mmCIF file of C-alpha atoms in Angstrom:
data_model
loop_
_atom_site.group_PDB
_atom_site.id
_atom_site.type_symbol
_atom_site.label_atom_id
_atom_site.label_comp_id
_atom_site.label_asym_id
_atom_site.label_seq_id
_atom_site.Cartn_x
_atom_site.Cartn_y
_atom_site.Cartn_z
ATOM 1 C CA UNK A 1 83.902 116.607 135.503
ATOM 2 C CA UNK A 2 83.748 117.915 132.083
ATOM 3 C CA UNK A 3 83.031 115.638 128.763
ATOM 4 C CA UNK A 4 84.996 116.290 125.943
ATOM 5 C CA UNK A 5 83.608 114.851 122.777
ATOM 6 C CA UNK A 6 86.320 114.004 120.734
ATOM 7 C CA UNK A 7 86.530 111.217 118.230
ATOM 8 C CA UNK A 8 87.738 107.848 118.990
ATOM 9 C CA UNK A 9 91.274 106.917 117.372
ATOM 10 C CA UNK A 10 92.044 104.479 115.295
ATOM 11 C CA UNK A 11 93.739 101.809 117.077
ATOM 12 C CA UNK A 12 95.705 98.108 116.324
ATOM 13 C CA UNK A 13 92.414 96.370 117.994
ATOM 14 C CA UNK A 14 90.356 98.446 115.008
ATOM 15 C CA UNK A 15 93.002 97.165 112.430
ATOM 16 C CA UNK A 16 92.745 93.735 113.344
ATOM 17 C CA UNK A 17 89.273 93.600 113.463
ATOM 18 C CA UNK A 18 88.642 95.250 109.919
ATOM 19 C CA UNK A 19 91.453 92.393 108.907
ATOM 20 C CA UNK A 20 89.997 89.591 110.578
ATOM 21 C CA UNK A 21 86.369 90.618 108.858
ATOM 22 C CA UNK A 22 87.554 90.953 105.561
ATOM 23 C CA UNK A 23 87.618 94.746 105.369
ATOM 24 C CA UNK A 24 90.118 97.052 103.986
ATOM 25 C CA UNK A 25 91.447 100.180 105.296
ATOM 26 C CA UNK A 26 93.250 103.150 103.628
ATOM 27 C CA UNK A 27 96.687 104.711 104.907
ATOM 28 C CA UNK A 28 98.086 108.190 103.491
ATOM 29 C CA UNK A 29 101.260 110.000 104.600
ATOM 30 C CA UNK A 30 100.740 114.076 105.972
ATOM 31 C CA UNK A 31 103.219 116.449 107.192
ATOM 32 C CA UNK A 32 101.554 119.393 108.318
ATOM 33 C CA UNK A 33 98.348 120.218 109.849
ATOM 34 C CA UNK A 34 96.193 120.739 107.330
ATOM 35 C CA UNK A 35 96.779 118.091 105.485
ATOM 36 C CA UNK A 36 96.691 115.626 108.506
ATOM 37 C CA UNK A 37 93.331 117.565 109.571
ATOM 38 C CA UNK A 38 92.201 116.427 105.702
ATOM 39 C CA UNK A 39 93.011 112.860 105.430
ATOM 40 C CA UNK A 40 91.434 112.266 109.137
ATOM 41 C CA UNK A 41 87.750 114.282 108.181
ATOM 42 C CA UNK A 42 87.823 111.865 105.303
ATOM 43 C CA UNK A 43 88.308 108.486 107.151
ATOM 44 C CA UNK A 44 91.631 107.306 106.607
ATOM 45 C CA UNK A 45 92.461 105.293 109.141
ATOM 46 C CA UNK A 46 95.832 105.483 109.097
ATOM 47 C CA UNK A 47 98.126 108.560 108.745
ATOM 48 C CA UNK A 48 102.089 108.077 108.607
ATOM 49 C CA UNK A 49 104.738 110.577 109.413
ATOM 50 C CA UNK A 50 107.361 109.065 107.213
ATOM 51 C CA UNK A 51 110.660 109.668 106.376
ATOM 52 C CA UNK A 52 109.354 110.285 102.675
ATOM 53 C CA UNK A 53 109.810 113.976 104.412
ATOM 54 C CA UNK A 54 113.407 114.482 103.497
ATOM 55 C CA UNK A 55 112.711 114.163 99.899
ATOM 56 C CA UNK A 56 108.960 116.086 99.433
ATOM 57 C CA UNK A 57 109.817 118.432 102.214
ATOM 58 C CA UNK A 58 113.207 118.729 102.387
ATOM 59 C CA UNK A 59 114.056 118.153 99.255
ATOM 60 C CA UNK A 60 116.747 115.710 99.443
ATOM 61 C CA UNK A 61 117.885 112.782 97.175
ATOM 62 C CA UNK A 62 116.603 109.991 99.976
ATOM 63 C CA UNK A 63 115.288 109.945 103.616
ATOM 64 C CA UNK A 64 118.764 109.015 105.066
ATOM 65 C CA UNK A 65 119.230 112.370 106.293
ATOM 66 C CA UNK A 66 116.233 112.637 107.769
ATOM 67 C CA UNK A 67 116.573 112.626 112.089
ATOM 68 C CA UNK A 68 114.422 111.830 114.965
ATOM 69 C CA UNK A 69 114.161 115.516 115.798
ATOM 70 C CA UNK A 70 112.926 115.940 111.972
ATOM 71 C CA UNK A 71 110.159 113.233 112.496
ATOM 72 C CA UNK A 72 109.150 114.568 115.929
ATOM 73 C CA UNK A 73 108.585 117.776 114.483
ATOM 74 C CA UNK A 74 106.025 116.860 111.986
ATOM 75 C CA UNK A 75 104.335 114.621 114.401
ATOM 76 C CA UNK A 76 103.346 117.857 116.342
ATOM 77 C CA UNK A 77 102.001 119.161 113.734
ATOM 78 C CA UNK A 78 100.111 116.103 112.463
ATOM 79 C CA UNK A 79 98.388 115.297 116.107
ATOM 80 C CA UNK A 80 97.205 118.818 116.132
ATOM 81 C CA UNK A 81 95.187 118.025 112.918
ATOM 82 C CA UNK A 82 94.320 114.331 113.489
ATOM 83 C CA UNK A 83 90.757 113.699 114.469
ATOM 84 C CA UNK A 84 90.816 110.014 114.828
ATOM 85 C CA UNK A 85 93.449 108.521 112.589
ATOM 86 C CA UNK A 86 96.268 106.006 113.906
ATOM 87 C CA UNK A 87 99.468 107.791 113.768
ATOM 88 C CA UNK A 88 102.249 105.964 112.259
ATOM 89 C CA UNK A 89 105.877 107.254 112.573
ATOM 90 C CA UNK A 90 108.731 106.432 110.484
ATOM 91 C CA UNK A 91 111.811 105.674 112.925
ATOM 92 C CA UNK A 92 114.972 107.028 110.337
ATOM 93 C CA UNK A 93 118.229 106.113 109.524
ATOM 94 C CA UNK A 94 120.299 104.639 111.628
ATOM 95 C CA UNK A 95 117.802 105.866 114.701
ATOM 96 C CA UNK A 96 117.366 101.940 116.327
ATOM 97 C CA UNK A 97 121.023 100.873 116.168
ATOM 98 C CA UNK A 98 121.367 99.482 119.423
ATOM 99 C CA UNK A 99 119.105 98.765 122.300
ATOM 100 C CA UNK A 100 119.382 101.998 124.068
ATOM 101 C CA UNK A 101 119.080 104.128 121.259
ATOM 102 C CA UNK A 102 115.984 102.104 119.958
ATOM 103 C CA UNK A 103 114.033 102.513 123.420
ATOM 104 C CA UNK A 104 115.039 106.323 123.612
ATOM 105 C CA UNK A 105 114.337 107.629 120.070
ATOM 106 C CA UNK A 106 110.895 105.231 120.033
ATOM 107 C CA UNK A 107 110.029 106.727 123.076
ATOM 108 C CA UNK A 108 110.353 109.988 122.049
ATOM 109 C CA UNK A 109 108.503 109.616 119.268
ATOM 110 C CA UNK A 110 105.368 107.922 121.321
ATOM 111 C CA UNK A 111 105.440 110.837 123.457
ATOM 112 C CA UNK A 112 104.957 113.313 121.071
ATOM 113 C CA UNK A 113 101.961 111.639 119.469
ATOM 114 C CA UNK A 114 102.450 108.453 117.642
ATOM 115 C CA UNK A 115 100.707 105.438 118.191
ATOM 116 C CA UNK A 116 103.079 102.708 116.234
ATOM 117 C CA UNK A 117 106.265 103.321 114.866
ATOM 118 C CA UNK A 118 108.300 101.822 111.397
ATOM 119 C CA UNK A 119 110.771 99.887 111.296
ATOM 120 C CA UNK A 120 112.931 98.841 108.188
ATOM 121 C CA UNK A 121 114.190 95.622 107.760
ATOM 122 C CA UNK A 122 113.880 91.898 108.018
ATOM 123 C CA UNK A 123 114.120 88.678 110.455
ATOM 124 C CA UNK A 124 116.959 90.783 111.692
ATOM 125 C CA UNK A 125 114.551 93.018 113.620
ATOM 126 C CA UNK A 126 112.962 90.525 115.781
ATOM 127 C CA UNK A 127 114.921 91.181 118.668
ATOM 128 C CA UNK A 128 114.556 94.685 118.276
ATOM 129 C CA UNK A 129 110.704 94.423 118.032
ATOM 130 C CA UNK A 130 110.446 91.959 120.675
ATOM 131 C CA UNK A 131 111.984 94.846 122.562
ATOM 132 C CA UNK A 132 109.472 97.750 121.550
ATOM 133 C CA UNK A 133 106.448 95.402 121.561
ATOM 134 C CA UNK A 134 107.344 94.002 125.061
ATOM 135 C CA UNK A 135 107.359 97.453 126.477
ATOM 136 C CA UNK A 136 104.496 98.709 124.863
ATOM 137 C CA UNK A 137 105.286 100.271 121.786
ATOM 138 C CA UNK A 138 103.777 99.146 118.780
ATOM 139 C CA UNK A 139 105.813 97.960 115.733
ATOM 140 C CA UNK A 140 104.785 98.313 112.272
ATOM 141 C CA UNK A 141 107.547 96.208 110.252
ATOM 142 C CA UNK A 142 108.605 97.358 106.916
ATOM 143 C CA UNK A 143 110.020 95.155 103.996
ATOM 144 C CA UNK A 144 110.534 94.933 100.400
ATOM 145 C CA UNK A 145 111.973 97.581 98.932
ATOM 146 C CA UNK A 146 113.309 99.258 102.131
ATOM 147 C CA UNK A 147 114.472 102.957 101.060
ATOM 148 C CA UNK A 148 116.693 103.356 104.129
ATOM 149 C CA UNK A 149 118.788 100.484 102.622
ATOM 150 C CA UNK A 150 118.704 101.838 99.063
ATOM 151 C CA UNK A 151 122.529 102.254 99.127
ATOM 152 C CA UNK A 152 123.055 98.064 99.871
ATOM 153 C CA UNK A 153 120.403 97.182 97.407
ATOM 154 C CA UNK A 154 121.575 99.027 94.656
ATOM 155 C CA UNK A 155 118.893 101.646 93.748
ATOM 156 C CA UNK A 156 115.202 101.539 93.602
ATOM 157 C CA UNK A 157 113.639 98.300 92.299
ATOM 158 C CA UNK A 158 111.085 95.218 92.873
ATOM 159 C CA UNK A 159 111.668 92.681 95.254
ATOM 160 C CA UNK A 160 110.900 89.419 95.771
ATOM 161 C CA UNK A 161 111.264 88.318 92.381
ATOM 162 C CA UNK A 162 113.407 85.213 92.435
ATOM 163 C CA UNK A 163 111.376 82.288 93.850
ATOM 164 C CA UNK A 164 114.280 82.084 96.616
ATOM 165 C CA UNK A 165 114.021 86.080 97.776
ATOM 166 C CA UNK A 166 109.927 85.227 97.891
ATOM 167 C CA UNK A 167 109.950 82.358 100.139
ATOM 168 C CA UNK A 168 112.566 84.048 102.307
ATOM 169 C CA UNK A 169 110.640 87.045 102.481
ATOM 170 C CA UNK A 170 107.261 84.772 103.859
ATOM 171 C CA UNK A 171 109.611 83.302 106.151
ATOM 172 C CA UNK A 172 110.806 86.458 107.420
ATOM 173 C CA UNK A 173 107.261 88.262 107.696
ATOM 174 C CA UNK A 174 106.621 85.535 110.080
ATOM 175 C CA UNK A 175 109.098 86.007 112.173
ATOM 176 C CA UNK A 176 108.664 89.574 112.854
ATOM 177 C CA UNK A 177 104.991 88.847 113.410
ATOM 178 C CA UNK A 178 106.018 86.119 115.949
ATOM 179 C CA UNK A 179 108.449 88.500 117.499
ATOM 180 C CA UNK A 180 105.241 91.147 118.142
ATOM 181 C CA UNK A 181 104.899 93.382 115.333
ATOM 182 C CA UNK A 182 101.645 94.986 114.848
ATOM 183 C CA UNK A 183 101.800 95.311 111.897
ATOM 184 C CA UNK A 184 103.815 94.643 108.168
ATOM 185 C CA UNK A 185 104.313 97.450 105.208
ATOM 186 C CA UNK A 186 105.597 95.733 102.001
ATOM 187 C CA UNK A 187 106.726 97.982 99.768
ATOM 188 C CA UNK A 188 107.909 97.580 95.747
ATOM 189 C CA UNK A 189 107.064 93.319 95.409
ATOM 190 C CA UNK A 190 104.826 91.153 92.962
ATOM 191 C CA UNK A 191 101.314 91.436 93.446
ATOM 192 C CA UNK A 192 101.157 87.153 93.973
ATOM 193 C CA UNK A 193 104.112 87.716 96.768
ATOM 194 C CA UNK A 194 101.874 90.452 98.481
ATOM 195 C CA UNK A 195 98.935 88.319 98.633
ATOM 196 C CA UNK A 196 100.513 85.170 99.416
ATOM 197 C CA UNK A 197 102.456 87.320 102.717
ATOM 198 C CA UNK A 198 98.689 89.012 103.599
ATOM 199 C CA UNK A 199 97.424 85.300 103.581
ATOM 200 C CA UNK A 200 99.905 83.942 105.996
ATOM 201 C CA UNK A 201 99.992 86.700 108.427
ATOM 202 C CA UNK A 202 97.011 87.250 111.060
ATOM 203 C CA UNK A 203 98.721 90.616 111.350
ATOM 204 C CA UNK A 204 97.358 93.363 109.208
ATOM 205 C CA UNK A 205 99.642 94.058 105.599
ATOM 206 C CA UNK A 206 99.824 97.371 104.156
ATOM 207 C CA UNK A 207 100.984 97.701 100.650
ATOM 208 C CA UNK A 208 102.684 100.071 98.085
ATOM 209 C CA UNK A 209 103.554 99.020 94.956
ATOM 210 C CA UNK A 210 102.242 95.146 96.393
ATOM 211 C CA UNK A 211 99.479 94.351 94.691
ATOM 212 C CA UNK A 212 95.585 94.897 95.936
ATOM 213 C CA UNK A 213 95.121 92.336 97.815
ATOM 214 C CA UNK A 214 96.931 93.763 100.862
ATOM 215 C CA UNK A 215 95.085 94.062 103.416
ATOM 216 C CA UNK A 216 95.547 98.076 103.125
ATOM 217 C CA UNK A 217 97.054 100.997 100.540
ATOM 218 C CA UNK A 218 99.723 103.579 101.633
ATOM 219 C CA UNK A 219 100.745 106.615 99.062
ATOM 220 C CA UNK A 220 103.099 109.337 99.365
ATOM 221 C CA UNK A 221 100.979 112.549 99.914
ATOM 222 C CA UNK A 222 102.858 114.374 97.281
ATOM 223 C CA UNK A 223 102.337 111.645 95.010
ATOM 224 C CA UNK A 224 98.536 111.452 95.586
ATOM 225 C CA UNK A 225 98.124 115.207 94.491
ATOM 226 C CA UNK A 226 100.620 114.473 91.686
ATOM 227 C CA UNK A 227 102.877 117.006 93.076
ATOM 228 C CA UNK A 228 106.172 115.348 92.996
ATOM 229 C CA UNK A 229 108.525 116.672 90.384
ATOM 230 C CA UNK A 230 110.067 113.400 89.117
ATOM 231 C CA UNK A 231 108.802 110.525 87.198
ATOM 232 C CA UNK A 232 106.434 108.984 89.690
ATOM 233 C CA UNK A 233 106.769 104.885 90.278
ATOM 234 C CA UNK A 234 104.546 102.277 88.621
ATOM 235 C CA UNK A 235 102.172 102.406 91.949
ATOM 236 C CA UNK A 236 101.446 106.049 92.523
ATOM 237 C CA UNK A 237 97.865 107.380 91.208
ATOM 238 C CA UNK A 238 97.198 111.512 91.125
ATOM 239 C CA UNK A 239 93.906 111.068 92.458
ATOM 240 C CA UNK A 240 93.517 115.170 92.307
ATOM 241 C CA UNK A 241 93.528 114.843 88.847
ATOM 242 C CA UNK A 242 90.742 112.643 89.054
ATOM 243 C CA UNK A 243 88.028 115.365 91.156
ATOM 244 C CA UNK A 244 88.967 118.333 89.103
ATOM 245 C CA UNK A 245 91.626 119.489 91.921
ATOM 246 C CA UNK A 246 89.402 119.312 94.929
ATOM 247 C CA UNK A 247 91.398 117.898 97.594
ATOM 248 C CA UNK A 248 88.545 116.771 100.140
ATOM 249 C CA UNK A 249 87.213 114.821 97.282
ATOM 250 C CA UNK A 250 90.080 112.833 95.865
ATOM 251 C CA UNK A 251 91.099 111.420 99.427
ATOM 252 C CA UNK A 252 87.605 110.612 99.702
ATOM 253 C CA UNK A 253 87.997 108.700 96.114
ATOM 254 C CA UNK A 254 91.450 107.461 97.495
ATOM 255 C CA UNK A 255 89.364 106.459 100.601
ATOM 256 C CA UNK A 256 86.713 103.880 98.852
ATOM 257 C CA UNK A 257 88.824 102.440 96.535
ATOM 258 C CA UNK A 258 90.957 101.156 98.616
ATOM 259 C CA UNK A 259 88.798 99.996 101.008
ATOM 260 C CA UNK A 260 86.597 98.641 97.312
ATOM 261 C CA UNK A 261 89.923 97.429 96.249
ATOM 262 C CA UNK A 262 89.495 99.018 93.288
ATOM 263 C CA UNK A 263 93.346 100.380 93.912
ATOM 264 C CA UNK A 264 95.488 99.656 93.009
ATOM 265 C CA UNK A 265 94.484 98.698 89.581
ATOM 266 C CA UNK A 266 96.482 95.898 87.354
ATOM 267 C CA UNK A 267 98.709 98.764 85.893
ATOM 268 C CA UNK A 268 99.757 99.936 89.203
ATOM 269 C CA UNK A 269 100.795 96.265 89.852
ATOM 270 C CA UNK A 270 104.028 94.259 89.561
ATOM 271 C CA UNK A 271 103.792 90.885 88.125
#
């Protein structure tokens, strides 16, 4: 029997460990190849496949027309890249409406390389989670400012805010890590809100736009090379700008800060 010597992948044991010994980890979206080959050399431990897609790559106004097939598709071409990084996908609009739909379009996603897949929403997905979890699909839940739902929440904005919203949002965190998820994204909240949820889960919490005391950092890929065209949020950092537009080194930057906790700073923080 032949050996292959290939590196060992990122998994939710790794995640909770790092969490449970007071160690960050960094997260970084890719779409391609290359850049998933990139982000894994440098030690990211986390690469997601998100829906972000259908506005860097597609170009549209949000990710609701982004579809399974879409995210399937660039999870090809991320696994044949990866060299040890978790890979996260982003389960679109409208993709886990109903039981049967949730199981088939997770599944399909699973089978073409991901390891955990996104969910947006609340205590609302427990059941659904429950579901994946039970049959042994990871769940990484995602709350906040949940772009799927951008339409219902009136635009882009922070969350949490109103003393109510907060506690309702601990409440709910809880319940989806009850239910089985692996995981929790918050996305858009105050930087006290982020670090009060990361205290109360045993779960690990990635962050965007919550704060450093997450347990972990996400960024857009496009907004990490300061690529994006429009007025980039509060939270997003060109770290190419930073290494004189050497790519290998500002995701190894990106790479020990977060896990320093250097990023995000206070002016890439809400209050």
């Amino acid at each position: 029997m032949s050996v292959h010597n290939t590196p060992q992948t990122v998994t939710i044991k790794t995640l909770a460990k790092l969490k449970a010994e007071g160690e960050k980890f960094s997260c970084l979206t890719a779409y391609d190849y290359c850049s998933a080959y990139a982000v894994s050399k440098a030690g990211v431990e986390v690469i997601l496949v998100g829906d972000s897609l259908g506005m860097v790559i597609q170009g549209h106004d949000s990710s609701l027309p982004v579809t399974i097939d879409d995210i399937a598709y660039h999870i090809r071409c991320v696994r044949r890249g990866n060299v040890g990084s978790m890979i996260m996908a982003d389960m679109p609009f409208m993709s886990f409406y109903s039981e049967d739909v949730t199981l088939k379009n997770a599944a399909a996603l699973m089978s073409e390389g991901a390891h955990i897949v996104k969910l947006e929403g609340g205590a609302w997905l427990s059941e659904t989670t429950r579901l994946l979890s039970e049959r042994g699909i990871p769940v990484c839940a995602h709350m906040g400012l949940t772009p799927q739902s951008v339409n219902h929440l009136g635009g882009y904005s922070v969350q949490g805010r109103d003393p109510d919203a907060a506690q309702t949002m601990v409440d709910e965190a809880l319940v989806l890590q009850e239910a089985g998820a692996s995981m929790l994204l918050l996305e858009c909240i105050p930087e006290e809100l982020g670090e009060r949820i990361t205290k109360a889960l045993h779960i690990p919490v990635i962050g965007i736009g919550a704060g450093a005391k997450t347990d972990s950092q996400i960024m857009v890929w496009h907004d990490f090379i300061g690529m994006w065209p429009g007025r980039p949020a509060k939270f997003v950092k060109n770290f190419l700008a930073d290494t004189d537009g050497d790519i290998q080194a500002a995701i190894a930057l990106y790479h020990s800060q977060v896990k320093a906790g250097t990023f995000p700073g206070p002016e890439h923080s809400y209050e």
